[in-house]
XYZ file of C-alpha atoms in Angstrom:
544
model
C -83.962 -165.875 -15.837
C -83.697 -162.588 -17.475
C -83.827 -160.687 -14.366
C -81.332 -163.440 -12.545
C -78.569 -163.068 -15.302
C -78.878 -159.406 -15.596
C -77.927 -159.308 -11.474
C -75.742 -161.741 -11.414
C -73.217 -159.719 -14.462
C -73.477 -156.301 -12.508
C -72.795 -157.405 -9.004
C -70.110 -159.781 -10.661
C -68.831 -156.178 -12.647
C -69.200 -154.360 -8.785
C -67.234 -157.218 -6.849
C -64.286 -156.756 -9.849
C -64.707 -153.044 -9.128
C -64.896 -152.849 -5.667
C -62.312 -155.406 -4.584
C -59.492 -155.893 -8.048
C -59.425 -159.242 -6.347
C -61.163 -161.832 -9.202
C -61.609 -164.643 -6.196
C -64.253 -163.008 -5.025
C -66.463 -163.718 -7.836
C -66.896 -167.138 -5.889
C -69.870 -165.663 -4.290
C -71.623 -165.011 -7.996
C -70.576 -168.681 -8.830
C -72.267 -169.679 -5.670
C -75.658 -167.846 -6.636
C -74.977 -169.975 -10.129
C -74.985 -173.201 -8.156
C -78.035 -171.254 -6.125
C -80.105 -170.315 -9.194
C -80.264 -174.295 -10.417
C -82.911 -174.545 -8.253
C -84.953 -173.129 -10.483
C -85.620 -175.068 -13.150
C -87.087 -177.319 -10.607
C -89.618 -175.524 -8.376
C -92.089 -175.858 -10.972
C -92.696 -179.374 -10.563
C -91.124 -179.088 -6.706
C -92.140 -176.280 -4.897
C -89.665 -176.710 -1.741
C -86.571 -177.016 -3.823
C -87.584 -173.288 -5.068
C -88.287 -172.233 -1.510
C -85.089 -173.534 -0.278
C -83.152 -172.541 -3.476
C -84.281 -168.625 -2.490
C -83.367 -169.225 1.470
C -80.230 -170.385 0.153
C -80.028 -167.053 -2.143
C -79.872 -164.863 0.510
C -77.723 -166.332 3.115
C -74.908 -166.502 0.135
C -75.515 -162.481 -0.636
C -75.393 -161.946 3.446
C -72.422 -163.471 4.014
C -70.853 -162.471 0.112
C -72.000 -158.704 0.983
C -69.495 -159.135 4.606
C -66.857 -160.575 3.337
C -66.700 -158.286 -0.348
C -66.943 -155.328 1.734
C -63.949 -156.409 4.080
C -61.806 -157.317 0.769
C -62.509 -154.073 -0.587
C -61.377 -151.869 3.034
C -58.271 -153.897 2.311
C -58.022 -153.236 -1.852
C -58.059 -149.260 -0.622
C -61.128 -149.095 -3.005
C -63.527 -148.024 -0.524
C -63.923 -147.578 2.740
C -65.826 -148.026 5.923
C -67.489 -150.921 4.552
C -69.477 -149.631 1.597
C -67.776 -152.227 -0.547
C -71.192 -154.585 0.648
C -73.310 -152.743 -1.545
C -71.586 -155.172 -4.464
C -72.988 -157.852 -3.717
C -76.735 -156.683 -2.368
C -79.046 -155.724 -5.017
C -79.285 -159.273 -6.070
C -81.393 -159.856 -3.148
C -83.838 -157.897 -5.661
C -84.044 -161.587 -7.247
C -85.399 -164.321 -4.192
C -87.288 -161.904 -2.936
C -89.207 -160.400 -6.061
C -89.367 -164.357 -7.353
C -91.082 -165.313 -4.279
C -93.742 -162.690 -4.498
C -94.914 -163.098 -8.199
C -95.130 -166.939 -6.629
C -97.776 -165.346 -3.801
C -95.615 -166.000 -1.294
C -95.809 -162.896 1.249
C -94.722 -164.670 3.630
C -91.947 -166.628 2.234
C -90.830 -162.781 1.021
C -91.254 -161.298 4.674
C -88.879 -164.299 5.810
C -86.295 -163.810 3.410
C -85.563 -160.150 3.932
C -85.651 -160.950 7.490
C -83.153 -164.075 7.662
C -81.071 -161.269 5.306
C -80.939 -158.573 7.895
C -80.248 -161.180 10.854
C -77.080 -162.898 8.748
C -75.753 -158.973 7.943
C -76.022 -158.999 11.600
C -74.287 -161.848 12.141
C -71.754 -161.562 9.698
C -70.700 -157.625 10.629
C -70.155 -158.871 14.148
C -67.546 -162.029 13.655
C -65.967 -160.026 11.197
C -62.959 -157.787 12.394
C -62.281 -154.207 10.771
C -59.374 -152.454 12.746
C -60.196 -154.142 15.801
C -63.545 -153.579 15.563
C -66.530 -155.982 14.040
C -67.681 -154.785 10.721
C -71.277 -153.825 12.056
C -69.564 -150.777 14.022
C -68.427 -149.008 10.050
C -71.340 -146.422 9.879
C -70.678 -147.374 5.666
C -71.212 -150.946 5.927
C -74.843 -150.203 8.473
C -75.678 -147.250 5.649
C -75.315 -149.718 2.638
C -76.781 -152.711 4.205
C -80.043 -150.761 5.363
C -80.114 -148.803 2.499
C -80.499 -151.986 0.122
C -82.847 -153.769 2.210
C -84.941 -151.192 2.310
C -84.977 -150.723 -1.415
C -85.418 -154.307 -1.994
C -88.417 -154.258 0.465
C -90.141 -151.409 -1.317
C -89.427 -153.142 -4.545
C -91.028 -156.083 -3.448
C -94.044 -154.345 -2.345
C -94.108 -152.410 -5.398
C -94.172 -156.192 -7.196
C -97.055 -157.531 -5.287
C -99.445 -154.536 -5.458
C -98.336 -154.565 -9.440
C -98.909 -158.396 -9.760
C -102.408 -157.749 -8.120
C -103.835 -155.285 -10.347
C -102.534 -157.278 -13.591
C -104.754 -160.178 -11.996
C -107.981 -158.067 -11.334
C -107.465 -156.789 -14.535
C -107.447 -160.261 -16.429
C -110.235 -161.555 -14.593
C -113.766 -160.449 -15.359
C -115.009 -157.847 -12.402
C -118.351 -158.576 -12.351
C -117.602 -162.215 -12.006
C -115.273 -161.666 -9.292
C -117.725 -159.872 -6.844
C -120.412 -162.081 -8.440
C -118.489 -165.298 -6.533
C -118.037 -163.608 -4.043
C -121.600 -162.418 -3.001
C -122.930 -165.918 -3.779
C -120.777 -167.648 -1.682
C -122.099 -165.005 1.282
C -125.814 -165.636 0.086
C -125.074 -169.129 0.478
C -123.432 -169.027 3.703
C -126.127 -166.796 5.203
C -129.262 -169.396 3.825
C -128.092 -172.099 5.267
C -127.706 -170.187 8.436
C -131.591 -168.990 8.170
C -133.666 -170.535 10.556
C -135.666 -172.774 8.614
C -133.674 -171.637 5.418
C -136.228 -169.827 3.852
C -135.982 -167.804 0.597
C -139.428 -168.477 -0.810
C -141.012 -164.652 -1.209
C -144.604 -166.421 -0.955
C -143.352 -168.328 1.944
C -142.192 -165.232 3.707
C -145.216 -163.246 2.353
C -147.813 -166.071 3.488
C -146.154 -165.746 7.026
C -146.508 -162.377 7.276
C -150.525 -162.588 6.388
C -150.836 -164.902 9.454
C -148.291 -162.889 11.512
C -150.879 -160.226 11.061
C -154.093 -162.217 11.489
C -152.858 -163.457 14.939
C -152.450 -159.312 15.733
C -155.917 -157.978 14.454
C -159.172 -159.241 12.724
C -159.381 -158.312 8.395
C -161.638 -159.807 5.808
C -159.224 -159.513 3.059
C -155.343 -159.039 3.053
C -152.424 -159.636 0.609
C -148.536 -159.222 0.101
C -147.762 -157.077 -3.875
C -144.270 -156.479 -4.542
C -143.070 -154.973 -8.238
C -143.288 -156.879 -11.113
C -141.945 -154.781 -13.733
C -143.071 -152.069 -15.795
C -145.142 -150.171 -13.197
C -147.059 -153.050 -12.015
C -147.452 -155.158 -8.627
C -147.961 -158.548 -8.073
C -149.393 -160.667 -5.851
C -147.597 -162.784 -3.496
C -149.793 -164.135 -1.043
C -153.220 -163.312 -0.342
C -156.199 -164.649 1.647
C -159.817 -164.164 2.726
C -162.755 -163.904 0.384
C -164.251 -161.551 -1.800
C -167.294 -159.201 -2.057
C -168.904 -161.616 -3.898
C -167.713 -164.198 -1.528
C -165.619 -165.637 -3.927
C -161.296 -166.623 -3.274
C -160.585 -164.420 -6.378
C -159.504 -160.750 -5.390
C -158.854 -158.206 -9.054
C -156.308 -156.089 -6.518
C -155.575 -152.755 -7.550
C -152.490 -153.361 -8.800
C -151.137 -150.080 -10.926
C -148.143 -148.001 -9.503
C -149.886 -144.710 -11.894
C -153.599 -144.564 -10.470
C -154.948 -143.427 -7.399
C -154.984 -146.045 -5.234
C -153.535 -146.153 -1.461
C -151.052 -149.050 -2.848
C -149.868 -146.854 -5.233
C -149.842 -144.211 -2.698
C -148.514 -146.320 -0.037
C -145.308 -147.366 -1.693
C -144.236 -144.418 -3.537
C -144.388 -142.561 0.290
C -143.414 -145.749 2.041
C -145.552 -144.651 4.759
C -148.213 -146.700 5.965
C -151.892 -145.053 5.891
C -155.652 -146.166 6.564
C -157.982 -145.993 3.410
C -161.564 -145.882 3.502
C -161.842 -147.728 0.100
C -161.457 -151.135 -0.971
C -158.123 -151.474 -3.046
C -159.502 -154.647 -4.734
C -161.324 -152.951 -8.454
C -164.835 -154.590 -7.737
C -165.414 -153.693 -4.714
C -169.174 -152.185 -4.470
C -168.136 -148.217 -4.274
C -170.525 -147.994 -1.527
C -169.552 -150.551 1.430
C -168.044 -149.470 3.986
C -164.433 -150.940 4.272
C -161.189 -149.808 6.064
C -158.246 -150.478 4.115
C -154.234 -150.584 6.476
C -151.978 -150.681 3.643
C -148.344 -150.377 4.971
C -145.261 -150.299 2.880
C -142.572 -152.617 3.101
C -139.190 -151.087 3.103
C -135.896 -152.452 2.920
C -133.811 -149.845 3.575
C -134.313 -147.191 1.199
C -136.082 -149.736 -1.156
C -139.464 -150.600 -1.154
C -140.089 -154.184 -2.046
C -143.683 -154.977 -0.936
C -146.799 -153.498 -0.064
C -149.146 -155.297 2.952
C -152.995 -154.674 2.243
C -155.497 -155.609 4.752
C -159.160 -155.035 4.701
C -161.880 -155.318 7.039
C -165.758 -154.859 5.922
C -166.804 -152.277 8.597
C -165.542 -148.176 9.011
C -164.205 -149.223 12.442
C -160.768 -148.942 11.797
C -158.007 -150.880 13.192
C -156.580 -150.160 16.432
C -153.024 -147.855 17.383
C -151.661 -150.795 19.236
C -152.369 -153.311 16.616
C -151.179 -151.162 13.625
C -147.963 -150.750 15.645
C -147.780 -154.459 16.006
C -148.378 -155.185 12.328
C -145.820 -152.382 11.193
C -142.912 -153.985 13.935
C -143.704 -157.374 12.005
C -143.649 -155.960 8.274
C -139.971 -154.265 9.310
C -138.816 -157.488 9.567
C -140.599 -159.534 7.305
C -139.281 -156.452 4.242
C -135.591 -157.786 5.914
C -136.310 -161.158 4.636
C -138.475 -160.697 1.911
C -136.074 -158.600 0.078
C -133.090 -161.310 0.246
C -136.098 -164.573 -0.713
C -136.548 -162.268 -3.966
C -132.600 -161.345 -4.511
C -131.817 -165.122 -4.176
C -135.075 -165.698 -6.700
C -133.760 -164.050 -8.979
C -129.948 -164.745 -9.003
C -131.363 -168.501 -8.812
C -133.717 -167.949 -12.194
C -130.310 -166.502 -13.871
C -128.572 -169.097 -13.198
C -131.040 -171.766 -13.761
C -131.348 -170.713 -17.472
C -128.007 -169.759 -18.073
C -126.819 -173.546 -17.082
C -129.961 -174.436 -19.487
C -128.700 -172.669 -22.340
C -125.310 -173.405 -21.633
C -126.137 -177.548 -21.940
C -128.428 -176.835 -25.345
C -124.999 -175.487 -26.697
C -123.198 -178.173 -25.897
C -125.608 -181.050 -26.974
C -125.836 -179.197 -29.934
C -122.327 -178.638 -30.649
C -121.482 -182.342 -29.161
C -123.428 -185.309 -29.877
C -125.741 -183.991 -32.185
C -123.269 -183.121 -34.619
C -122.106 -186.496 -34.247
C -124.726 -187.978 -34.878
C -125.468 -185.896 -37.740
C -122.107 -186.855 -39.391
C -122.869 -191.072 -38.634
C -126.399 -190.292 -40.524
C -124.240 -188.860 -43.385
C -122.069 -192.518 -42.805
C -124.944 -194.405 -43.573
C -126.209 -192.294 -46.280
C -122.629 -193.039 -47.978
C -122.316 -196.847 -46.523
C -125.636 -197.039 -48.535
C -125.074 -195.031 -51.613
C -121.567 -197.388 -52.138
C -123.789 -201.222 -52.062
C -124.071 -202.701 -54.644
C -127.107 -203.933 -55.578
C -127.699 -207.359 -54.621
C -126.924 -206.589 -50.819
C -130.849 -206.140 -50.040
C -130.306 -207.368 -46.502
C -127.625 -204.890 -45.188
C -129.485 -201.931 -47.218
C -133.033 -202.785 -44.954
C -131.112 -203.120 -41.911
C -128.524 -199.488 -43.036
C -132.144 -197.983 -44.009
C -133.528 -198.849 -41.189
C -130.672 -197.482 -38.341
C -130.844 -194.388 -40.727
C -133.926 -194.022 -39.843
C -133.162 -194.398 -35.911
C -130.558 -191.815 -36.054
C -133.422 -189.832 -37.862
C -135.778 -190.117 -34.986
C -132.547 -189.455 -31.912
C -131.571 -186.837 -34.067
C -135.419 -185.213 -33.915
C -135.592 -186.012 -30.279
C -132.085 -183.978 -29.828
C -133.530 -181.269 -31.520
C -137.032 -180.803 -29.661
C -135.116 -181.477 -25.912
C -132.632 -178.139 -27.273
C -136.168 -176.669 -27.855
C -137.025 -177.478 -24.344
C -133.827 -176.294 -23.030
C -133.826 -172.862 -24.362
C -137.670 -172.372 -23.575
C -138.091 -169.407 -21.160
C -140.225 -167.145 -19.868
C -139.758 -163.590 -21.457
C -139.329 -160.997 -19.354
C -141.072 -158.870 -21.847
C -143.816 -161.519 -22.314
C -145.449 -163.967 -20.182
C -146.148 -167.014 -18.748
C -148.699 -168.168 -21.532
C -147.265 -167.629 -24.718
C -143.883 -169.551 -23.281
C -146.274 -171.964 -23.208
C -148.164 -171.930 -26.213
C -145.335 -171.385 -28.223
C -143.428 -174.164 -27.386
C -147.585 -176.516 -27.504
C -147.609 -175.431 -31.481
C -144.279 -176.449 -32.736
C -143.543 -180.017 -30.384
C -147.217 -180.650 -31.545
C -146.463 -179.110 -34.808
C -143.013 -182.011 -35.252
C -145.695 -184.667 -34.346
C -148.494 -183.876 -36.443
C -150.711 -183.555 -33.844
C -153.513 -181.087 -33.702
C -153.363 -178.817 -30.744
C -155.914 -177.139 -29.412
C -155.029 -174.247 -27.128
C -157.155 -171.716 -24.732
C -155.645 -169.327 -22.835
C -156.835 -166.599 -20.118
C -153.837 -164.714 -18.537
C -154.038 -161.295 -16.263
C -151.482 -158.460 -17.420
C -151.038 -159.075 -13.997
C -147.396 -161.654 -13.916
C -146.358 -164.185 -11.375
C -142.993 -164.230 -9.767
C -140.411 -166.012 -12.284
C -139.503 -168.561 -10.115
C -142.701 -169.677 -9.977
C -143.280 -168.679 -14.224
C -139.802 -170.983 -14.738
C -141.491 -173.893 -12.415
C -144.968 -173.412 -14.648
C -143.226 -173.511 -17.457
C -141.497 -176.618 -17.211
C -144.082 -178.996 -15.511
C -146.375 -177.850 -19.137
C -142.724 -178.708 -20.797
C -142.690 -182.181 -19.094
C -146.551 -183.093 -19.664
C -146.526 -181.656 -23.587
C -143.340 -183.866 -24.237
C -145.388 -187.466 -22.454
C -148.641 -186.961 -24.751
C -145.820 -186.449 -26.843
C -143.315 -189.836 -26.624
C -145.880 -191.885 -25.003
C -149.513 -191.056 -25.504
C -149.780 -191.995 -29.044
C -152.407 -189.531 -29.166
C -153.790 -186.876 -32.301
C -154.950 -184.064 -30.516
C -153.766 -182.347 -27.777
C -155.698 -179.119 -25.621
C -153.933 -177.539 -23.330
C -155.667 -174.502 -21.222
C -153.500 -172.255 -19.545
C -155.563 -169.880 -16.919
C -152.686 -167.359 -14.797
C -154.375 -164.467 -12.520
C -151.222 -164.421 -9.811
C -151.593 -164.962 -7.267
C -153.593 -168.470 -9.106
C -152.946 -169.758 -11.837
C -154.455 -173.676 -13.254
C -152.289 -175.268 -16.518
C -154.002 -178.221 -18.237
C -152.387 -180.386 -20.929
C -154.869 -183.118 -22.059
C -154.357 -185.928 -24.873
C -156.571 -188.656 -26.458
C -154.248 -190.971 -26.085
C -153.476 -194.488 -24.739
C -153.757 -193.200 -20.915
C -151.917 -194.201 -18.102
C -153.436 -197.237 -16.315
C -152.017 -196.305 -12.924
C -151.986 -192.287 -11.794
C -149.461 -192.706 -9.108
C -145.865 -190.503 -9.322
C -143.901 -193.845 -7.730
C -141.902 -194.670 -10.237
C -142.192 -192.577 -12.477
C -139.356 -190.340 -13.303
C -141.593 -188.188 -14.944
C -144.829 -187.598 -13.424
C -142.389 -187.090 -9.303
C -140.359 -184.187 -11.002
C -143.754 -182.855 -11.856
C -144.947 -183.533 -8.520
C -141.563 -181.881 -7.223
C -141.953 -178.963 -8.863
C -145.346 -178.107 -8.470
C -144.702 -178.858 -4.410
C -141.946 -176.678 -4.429
C -144.284 -173.389 -6.093
C -147.188 -174.874 -2.983
C -149.246 -175.861 -5.715
C -151.170 -179.503 -6.699
C -150.102 -181.796 -9.600
C -153.187 -183.613 -10.358
C -153.491 -186.199 -13.030
C -156.567 -188.474 -14.074
C -157.549 -190.264 -16.849
C -159.805 -188.065 -19.907
C -163.046 -189.188 -21.276
C -163.249 -191.343 -23.148
C -159.557 -192.283 -23.821
C -156.404 -190.340 -23.020
C -154.596 -188.560 -19.701
C -155.045 -185.022 -18.275
C -152.684 -183.812 -16.148
C -152.561 -180.102 -14.523
C -151.264 -177.820 -12.159
C -152.866 -175.260 -10.104
C -151.935 -172.400 -8.077
C -154.064 -170.990 -5.489
C -157.721 -172.311 -4.116
C -157.904 -175.817 -2.959
C -158.022 -178.275 -5.630
C -159.626 -181.355 -6.273
C -159.658 -184.194 -4.300
C -157.369 -186.903 -6.180
C -154.486 -184.354 -6.910
C -151.198 -185.992 -5.762
């Protein structure tokens, strides 16, 4: 509005200097009338648009009239008087640009140019149209170019200011996540599961050539790899493999990771393999661009090696899998970060909202109790019962907040997170907690660790709330890619171990299925319940 008033004053002064005729100030009055639409434009944008179009038409027609009046007054010649009113063009075009309407600004400029041409053609100057005057053309072209440049500059400055105001990382993250969502929906089977992609690669490799053991490994941080998927029997006949996962050792896996070149080794990549065994190991790095995202290991218990055509086909499959695996790992990381951030946000909202209000209500009940007369015993008993219930709810909320905030630390491990949760929740409920922890240096993928932690939390919470138990047994055994988490209590047990109709159990079963695990629910002898989640080789028959 300040710019509008300043330019109205400026063009009024210029018109008087050019024409010396106060009657020409009628054009300033018409502009003031058109500007009356500005206050209503915030509520009705269409009114603002019509107001701006009215302004440019008034300026174009008025500039022609002022040019003629200036020639008749003898103050200027050749139509240069049009320049007295044309500076006001900056107002409607700048307003359209600031309202993020670049198409409207361009249209306004075109309407102005067209109106100036038409008005110049129909206006007579000494027997010829005003448009034939070089002065008129020069002034009109000059102001149209200046206003156009000013509009473009205004738009660029506005975009720069908005970009500086908005947190650029969040803007970029929104763009990338939107693209990721679109791509994920177009993927065959919509699979962005690293474990599933690794298992599919192993299956594909087995169709190409025979192997007794195979695995797909990827980075887990700290110079160590983790096993995403594996198949085959170990040298002792078991389904457990102790693969060489350290990258700072002299192993074929470490060499393939660092060199990004496939090669064949004559010794096993399993730590506990017999040194004198005849083994051929094929190691193919999974490279996406310039980044190594994993290693495919195939082993045969003979010294015959792998045929060249088979190696070529497996390398081709590995190249395709590397791109899918990199996308899945990135998506896994983004999803984990987003989930953790959302849990932290919910915890903050509950703490600052409902929890605080319940505490205030509790204080109000305490004050009411303190103000009761001694003879109001019945009311006092009811208030004490209400106070106890509020205390119980607040305690439950605090435990829920602790559950929301609990997560597997990137520098810690899954067993430590589960043990900490069990100790704190058990202590709050008066449970005697027995821990059995068997952890390996390797790590599971972060998404799988998060799901296992939530399943364990739900099982521990159920035991605290519903079992009426005195003891809680928590067993954690992690040996990537295998894991076994078990929570047992000596409470009243569950009459029906089915998950149907039980919301908490159904959620645990869904989480286990999401990470290709099995949820087991069974009675504990002599009484109580055992809930277990198993990743890895075949589990019990009573799994669900």
